Structures are given as C-alpha cells and as structure tokens.
CSV table of C-alpha atoms in Angstrom, one decimal:
chain,number,residue,atom,x,y,z
A,11,MET,CA,90.2,89.6,81.5
A,12,PRO,CA,93.7,90.8,80.6
A,13,VAL,CA,96.7,89.3,82.4
A,14,THR,CA,98.5,91.7,84.7
A,15,PHE,CA,102.1,91.5,85.9
A,16,SER,CA,102.8,93.6,89.0
A,17,ILE,CA,106.1,95.2,89.9
A,18,ALA,CA,106.8,97.1,93.1
A,19,PHE,CA,109.9,99.3,93.7
A,20,VAL,CA,111.3,101.3,96.6
A,21,ALA,CA,112.1,105.0,96.5
A,22,GLY,CA,115.3,105.7,94.5
A,23,VAL,CA,115.0,102.8,92.1
A,24,THR,CA,114.0,103.7,88.6
A,25,PRO,CA,112.4,100.7,86.8
A,26,THR,CA,111.5,102.7,83.6
A,27,LYS,CA,114.1,101.1,81.4
A,28,TRP,CA,113.0,97.6,82.3
A,29,THR,CA,109.2,98.3,82.0
A,30,ARG,CA,109.7,99.9,78.6
A,31,ILE,CA,111.5,96.7,77.4
A,32,TRP,CA,108.7,94.6,78.9
A,33,ALA,CA,106.1,96.6,77.0
A,34,GLU,CA,108.0,96.0,73.7
A,35,ARG,CA,108.4,92.2,74.3
A,36,ARG,CA,105.2,91.3,76.1
A,37,PRO,CA,102.6,93.9,75.0
A,38,GLU,CA,99.8,91.3,75.7
A,39,VAL,CA,100.6,91.3,79.4
A,40,GLU,CA,99.6,94.6,81.1
A,41,LEU,CA,102.0,96.0,83.7
A,42,SER,CA,101.1,97.3,87.1
A,43,VAL,CA,104.0,99.3,88.6
A,44,PHE,CA,103.9,101.0,92.0
A,45,ARG,CA,106.2,102.4,94.6
A,46,THR,CA,106.3,101.0,98.0
A,47,SER,CA,108.0,102.0,101.3
A,48,ILE,CA,110.8,100.1,102.9
A,49,ALA,CA,108.4,98.9,105.6
A,50,ASP,CA,106.1,97.4,102.9
A,51,GLN,CA,108.6,96.2,100.3
A,52,GLU,CA,108.5,92.6,101.6
A,53,LEU,CA,104.8,92.6,102.5
A,54,VAL,CA,103.6,93.4,99.0
A,55,LEU,CA,105.3,90.2,97.8
A,56,ARG,CA,104.0,88.0,100.5
A,57,ASP,CA,100.4,89.2,100.2
A,58,GLY,CA,100.4,88.9,96.4
A,59,ARG,CA,100.1,92.6,95.5
A,60,ALA,CA,103.4,92.3,93.6
A,61,ASP,CA,104.8,89.5,91.4
A,62,VAL,CA,108.3,90.9,91.8
A,63,SER,CA,109.7,93.7,94.0
A,64,LEU,CA,112.8,95.8,93.6
A,65,VAL,CA,113.9,96.0,97.2
A,66,ARG,CA,116.5,97.6,99.4
A,67,LEU,CA,118.3,94.9,101.4
A,68,PRO,CA,118.2,93.5,104.0
A,69,ILE,CA,114.9,91.7,104.0
A,70,ASP,CA,113.6,88.4,105.5
A,71,GLU,CA,114.5,86.0,102.6
A,72,ASP,CA,112.5,83.1,103.9
A,73,GLY,CA,110.4,81.8,101.0
A,74,LEU,CA,111.8,84.4,98.6
A,75,SER,CA,114.4,84.3,95.8
A,76,LEU,CA,116.7,87.3,95.3
A,77,ILE,CA,119.1,88.5,92.7
A,78,ASN,CA,121.5,91.3,93.7
A,79,LEU,CA,121.4,94.1,91.1
A,80,TYR,CA,123.7,96.9,92.3
A,81,ASN,CA,125.0,98.9,95.3
A,82,GLU,CA,124.6,102.5,96.1
A,83,ILE,CA,126.9,104.7,98.1
A,84,PRO,CA,125.5,106.4,101.2
A,85,VAL,CA,125.6,110.2,101.4
A,86,LEU,CA,125.4,112.7,104.3
A,87,VAL,CA,122.6,115.2,103.7
A,88,MET,CA,123.0,118.5,105.7
A,89,ALA,CA,122.0,122.1,105.6
A,90,LYS,CA,123.7,124.2,102.9
A,91,ASP,CA,125.5,126.3,105.6
A,92,HIS,CA,126.8,123.2,107.6
A,93,PHE,CA,130.5,123.3,108.3
A,94,LEU,CA,131.1,120.2,106.2
A,95,ALA,CA,129.2,121.5,103.2
A,96,ASP,CA,132.4,122.2,101.3
A,97,ALA,CA,134.0,118.9,101.9
A,98,ASP,CA,134.5,116.4,99.1
A,99,SER,CA,133.5,113.5,101.3
A,100,VAL,CA,133.1,112.7,105.0
A,101,VAL,CA,133.8,109.9,107.4
A,102,VAL,CA,131.7,108.8,110.5
A,103,ALA,CA,134.3,110.4,112.8
A,104,ASP,CA,133.3,113.8,111.4
A,105,LEU,CA,129.7,113.2,112.5
A,106,VAL,CA,129.9,111.9,116.0
A,107,ASP,CA,128.6,115.2,117.5
A,108,GLU,CA,125.7,115.5,115.0
A,109,HIS,CA,122.0,114.8,115.6
A,110,LEU,CA,120.7,112.1,113.3
A,111,LEU,CA,117.1,112.6,112.1
A,112,GLN,CA,116.5,108.8,111.7
A,113,ASP,CA,116.7,105.6,113.6
A,114,PRO,CA,120.3,105.1,114.7
A,115,ASP,CA,120.0,101.4,113.7
A,116,ASP,CA,119.6,102.6,110.1
A,117,VAL,CA,123.3,103.7,110.2
A,118,PRO,CA,125.0,101.3,112.7
A,119,GLU,CA,128.5,102.8,112.0
A,120,TRP,CA,127.2,106.2,113.2
A,121,ARG,CA,125.2,104.7,116.1
A,122,ASP,CA,128.3,103.0,117.5
A,123,ALA,CA,130.3,106.2,117.5
A,124,ALA,CA,127.8,109.0,118.2
A,125,VAL,CA,128.2,111.0,121.3
A,126,GLU,CA,124.4,111.4,121.8
A,127,VAL,CA,123.9,107.7,121.8
A,128,ARG,CA,126.9,106.9,124.0
A,129,ASP,CA,126.1,109.4,126.7
A,130,GLY,CA,122.3,109.0,126.6
A,131,SER,CA,121.7,112.6,125.6
A,132,ARG,CA,119.9,111.8,122.3
A,133,ARG,CA,116.6,113.6,122.2
A,134,PRO,CA,113.4,112.1,120.7
A,135,LEU,CA,112.9,112.6,116.9
A,136,PRO,CA,110.5,115.4,116.0
A,137,PRO,CA,107.3,114.3,114.1
A,138,MET,CA,108.1,113.6,110.4
A,139,ARG,CA,105.4,112.2,108.2
A,140,ASP,CA,107.7,111.7,105.2
A,141,MET,CA,111.1,112.4,103.7
A,142,ASP,CA,110.0,115.8,102.5
A,143,GLU,CA,109.3,116.9,106.1
A,144,THR,CA,112.6,115.4,107.1
A,145,MET,CA,114.4,117.4,104.5
A,146,GLU,CA,112.7,120.6,105.8
A,147,LEU,CA,114.3,119.9,109.2
A,148,VAL,CA,117.7,119.2,107.7
A,149,ALA,CA,117.5,122.5,105.8
A,150,ALA,CA,116.6,124.2,109.0
A,151,GLY,CA,119.7,122.8,110.7
A,152,VAL,CA,117.9,120.6,113.2
A,153,GLY,CA,120.0,117.6,112.2
A,154,ILE,CA,121.4,115.4,109.5
A,155,VAL,CA,120.4,112.2,107.6
A,156,ILE,CA,122.5,109.5,105.9
A,157,LEU,CA,120.7,108.1,102.9
A,158,PRO,CA,121.4,106.1,99.8
A,159,HIS,CA,122.5,108.4,97.0
A,160,SER,CA,119.4,107.9,94.8
A,161,VAL,CA,117.0,108.7,97.7
A,162,ALA,CA,118.9,111.9,98.6
A,163,ARG,CA,118.8,112.9,94.9
A,164,LEU,CA,115.1,112.2,94.7
A,165,HIS,CA,114.4,114.6,97.6
A,166,SER,CA,117.1,117.1,96.8
A,167,ARG,CA,116.6,120.8,97.5
A,168,LYS,CA,118.5,124.0,97.0
A,169,ASP,CA,119.0,124.5,100.7
A,170,VAL,CA,120.6,121.2,101.4
A,171,VAL,CA,123.8,119.5,100.2
A,172,SER,CA,124.9,115.9,99.9
A,173,LYS,CA,128.4,114.4,100.4
A,174,PRO,CA,129.6,110.8,100.2
A,175,VAL,CA,130.2,109.0,103.5
A,176,GLU,CA,133.3,106.9,103.0
A,177,ASP,CA,133.1,104.4,105.8
A,178,THR,CA,129.5,103.3,106.0
A,179,ALA,CA,128.0,100.2,104.3
A,180,GLU,CA,126.6,100.6,100.8
A,181,SER,CA,122.9,100.1,100.2
A,182,ARG,CA,122.1,97.0,98.1
A,183,ILE,CA,119.3,96.8,95.6
A,184,ALA,CA,117.9,93.4,94.6
A,185,LEU,CA,115.1,91.9,92.7
A,186,ALA,CA,112.9,89.6,94.8
A,187,TRP,CA,110.0,87.3,94.2
A,188,ARG,CA,108.2,84.4,95.8
A,189,THR,CA,110.1,81.2,95.1
A,190,VAL,CA,107.0,79.1,94.7
A,191,ASP,CA,105.7,81.5,92.1
A,192,THR,CA,108.6,81.5,89.7
A,193,THR,CA,106.4,81.8,86.7
A,194,ALA,CA,107.4,82.3,83.0
A,195,ASP,CA,106.5,86.0,83.4
A,196,VAL,CA,108.9,86.3,86.4
A,197,GLU,CA,111.6,84.6,84.4
A,198,GLU,CA,111.0,86.9,81.5
A,199,PHE,CA,111.4,90.0,83.8
A,200,ILE,CA,114.6,88.5,85.3
A,201,GLY,CA,116.0,88.2,81.8
A,202,ILE,CA,115.1,91.8,81.1
A,203,VAL,CA,116.8,93.0,84.3
A,204,ARG,CA,119.9,91.0,83.5
A,205,GLY,CA,120.1,92.4,80.0
A,206,ARG,CA,119.2,89.2,78.2
A,207,THR,CA,118.1,89.7,74.6
A,208,PRO,CA,114.8,88.2,73.3
A,209,ASP,CA,116.8,85.6,71.2
A,210,SER,CA,119.3,84.7,73.8
A,211,SER,CA,119.2,81.3,75.6
A,212,ARG,CA,117.7,81.0,79.0
A,213,THR,CA,120.9,79.7,80.5
A,214,ASN,CA,120.6,82.2,83.3
A,215,ALA,CA,116.9,81.5,83.9
A,216,VAL,CA,115.7,80.5,87.3
A,217,ALA,CA,115.7,76.7,88.0
A,218,ALA,CA,112.7,74.9,89.4
A,219,GLY,CA,114.2,75.2,92.9
A,220,GLY,CA,114.2,79.0,92.6
A,221,GLU,CA,118.0,79.4,92.6
A,222,PRO,CA,119.4,81.5,89.8
A,223,VAL,CA,121.5,79.3,87.4
A,224,LYS,CA,124.7,81.0,86.5
A,225,LYS,CA,126.3,80.5,83.1
A,226,GLU,CA,129.6,78.6,83.6
A,227,LYS,CA,132.6,80.8,82.8
A,228,LYS,CA,135.7,79.4,81.0
A,229,THR,CA,138.7,79.1,83.3
A,230,ALA,CA,142.0,80.7,82.3
A,231,LYS,CA,143.4,77.3,81.6
A,232,ALA,CA,140.6,76.4,79.2
A,233,LYS,CA,141.0,79.8,77.5
A,234,ALA,CA,144.8,79.2,77.0
A,235,ALA,CA,144.1,75.7,75.6
A,236,ALA,CA,141.6,77.1,73.1
A,237,LYS,CA,144.1,79.7,72.1
A,238,ALA,CA,146.8,77.1,71.5
A,239,VAL,CA,144.4,75.0,69.3
A,240,ARG,CA,143.6,78.1,67.2
A,241,ALA,CA,147.3,78.9,66.8
A,242,ALA,CA,148.2,75.3,65.8
A,243,ALA,CA,145.4,75.4,63.2
A,244,ALA,CA,146.6,78.6,61.8
A,245,ALA,CA,150.2,77.3,61.5
A,246,ALA,CA,149.0,74.2,59.7
A,247,LYS,CA,147.3,76.2,56.9
A,248,PRO,CA,149.4,76.3,53.6
A,249,ALA,CA,150.9,79.6,52.9
A,250,THR,CA,149.1,81.6,50.3
A,251,ALA,CA,151.2,82.4,47.3
A,252,ARG,CA,151.7,86.1,46.6
A,253,LYS,CA,150.2,87.4,43.4
A,254,THR,CA,152.7,88.0,40.7
A,255,GLN,CA,152.7,91.5,39.4
A,256,SER,CA,151.6,91.7,35.8
A,257,ALA,CA,154.0,92.8,33.1
A,258,GLY,CA,151.7,95.6,32.3
A,259,ARG,CA,152.2,99.2,33.5
A,260,THR,CA,152.5,99.6,37.2
A,261,ARG,CA,150.8,102.3,39.2
A,262,ASN,CA,153.8,104.6,39.2
A,263,SER,CA,155.3,103.9,35.7
A,264,PRO,CA,154.8,106.6,33.1
A,265,SER,CA,152.4,105.9,30.3
A,266,PRO,CA,154.0,105.3,26.9
A,267,GLN,CA,151.7,108.0,25.6
A,268,ALA,CA,152.8,110.5,28.3
A,269,GLY,CA,153.9,113.7,26.8
A,270,LYS,CA,152.3,113.1,23.3
A,271,ARG,CA,149.8,115.6,22.2
A,272,ARG,CA,146.4,114.4,21.3
A,273,GLY,CA,146.3,113.6,17.6
A,274,GLY,CA,150.1,113.4,17.4
A,275,ARG,CA,151.9,110.9,15.0
C-alpha cells in the first residue's frame, strides 16, 4: 500500500508551488491535499486526517508545533456603489455606522467602535451558508465584510470592491503539525516551505522537541572581524609585477609595410 502524506489548507492559501516541489523530490510518497474551513483547520490535525495544515492563526497551540509563514492585509469588501468604493484605503472610523455580515469578534477593532454594537441595535445576521452567499448580500448592499486579502480575492465579483483597512490586525498564515509526529516527511515539507534546496543542510530542521532550530546569524562584530582578516590577507600578498610591453609593434603603431603596394620592391 503506497505511503500518503496529507496536507490541509484554509481558503486563500495556495499550496500548489510546495506540492509541485514535493512531487519532484518525493515521487514515491503520494500527496493528499484538501481544503478545510477555519472551524476545522485544527481538528483535521488532531484527528489525524492531515499530517500538516496551513492554518490561519490564532489556533490552540497545545500539542502542536507552528512556523509562521506570512501575513495578509485585511480588506473591506463592499457593494460597488458604496460611498467608500472610490477610496484608496479605509480606517475603522469610516465603518462605525456599517452593518458587519460576520461575527464582530472576527474584527475586534470594528467591534469596539461600531455604533450597532455599542447601542445594542445590531440585528441578527441573515442565513448565510457560505462565503458566496455572504458576497451576494454584500453586493446587494445589506452589509460589509472585512476579510484577509486572499479570501476576498478568491470570492471576488464584478459587483463588489475591496479596499485595504489600515488599522486592523493582519491575518497570519502558519504551518502547523502535531509535535509528537514530527516525521521525516514533515521535516521534508518544512524544508520545502522554507525554500531549502534538496542538497542544503538540515540546519533549520525541527529538533526532537518539536521546536524549529534557527540557523545562527553572524553578528555585525563578527562580520567586521572577518572583513578585517580578508583585508589583511590581501595586503600581505606580494604585488604582481606588470607585464613589460614587448618591443614589437604596438596596437596603434603603423605597420612597416603600411602604404607599400602588394608586390612592391
């Protein structure tokens, strides 16, 4: 029975580059790649459905090891005719009178400033089975959403627009796995995600305790000392004598035969 390595990922993350490299390096290990929801991104690790998961933080880190990969800016998604649609970017203060079509706890900066939360006038959310239905309501002008940029792009439509929100926390993407199951395959995938080449050392591999081991960087003092040693070595080398120009014809001197016709005496 062939060995399988399972990778889960949340919406907005594109693991194609990493899975392609895996297929080139480890063709003998079949990949199982599947998308999961935010609600299940941790569960698929704990119940063994995934060996590693590309998650959107925060999650419960108990028993898990994580490597932060990158951050994403949040964007406001609104109807195309919204009064902020032509803005280059927005701040939370621009949105205090808006109706958010998601859990206010998802955007605590908005929650703490929103009028409908503060005065208790917030109405229940309409039924929304998925993000596509949420976008239908946004396009109809029912409310707004604030999403990671990649998620907004994944569900983009011609009748909605997205603008960066300057003062809300960025969304963090991380690679997570069960610490007790830090296998050679897991280490190999970590190396691929980090850009390690097949021939590079495993200095950055995960140690037995599950904590990533970082390659020690040279300090500025050490770099300066190394530079001084190289300069001293260069100064100690004997000077190389210049080549003496031959007595023969130089590049710009006229040929003794210049001006003589072929066959002349």
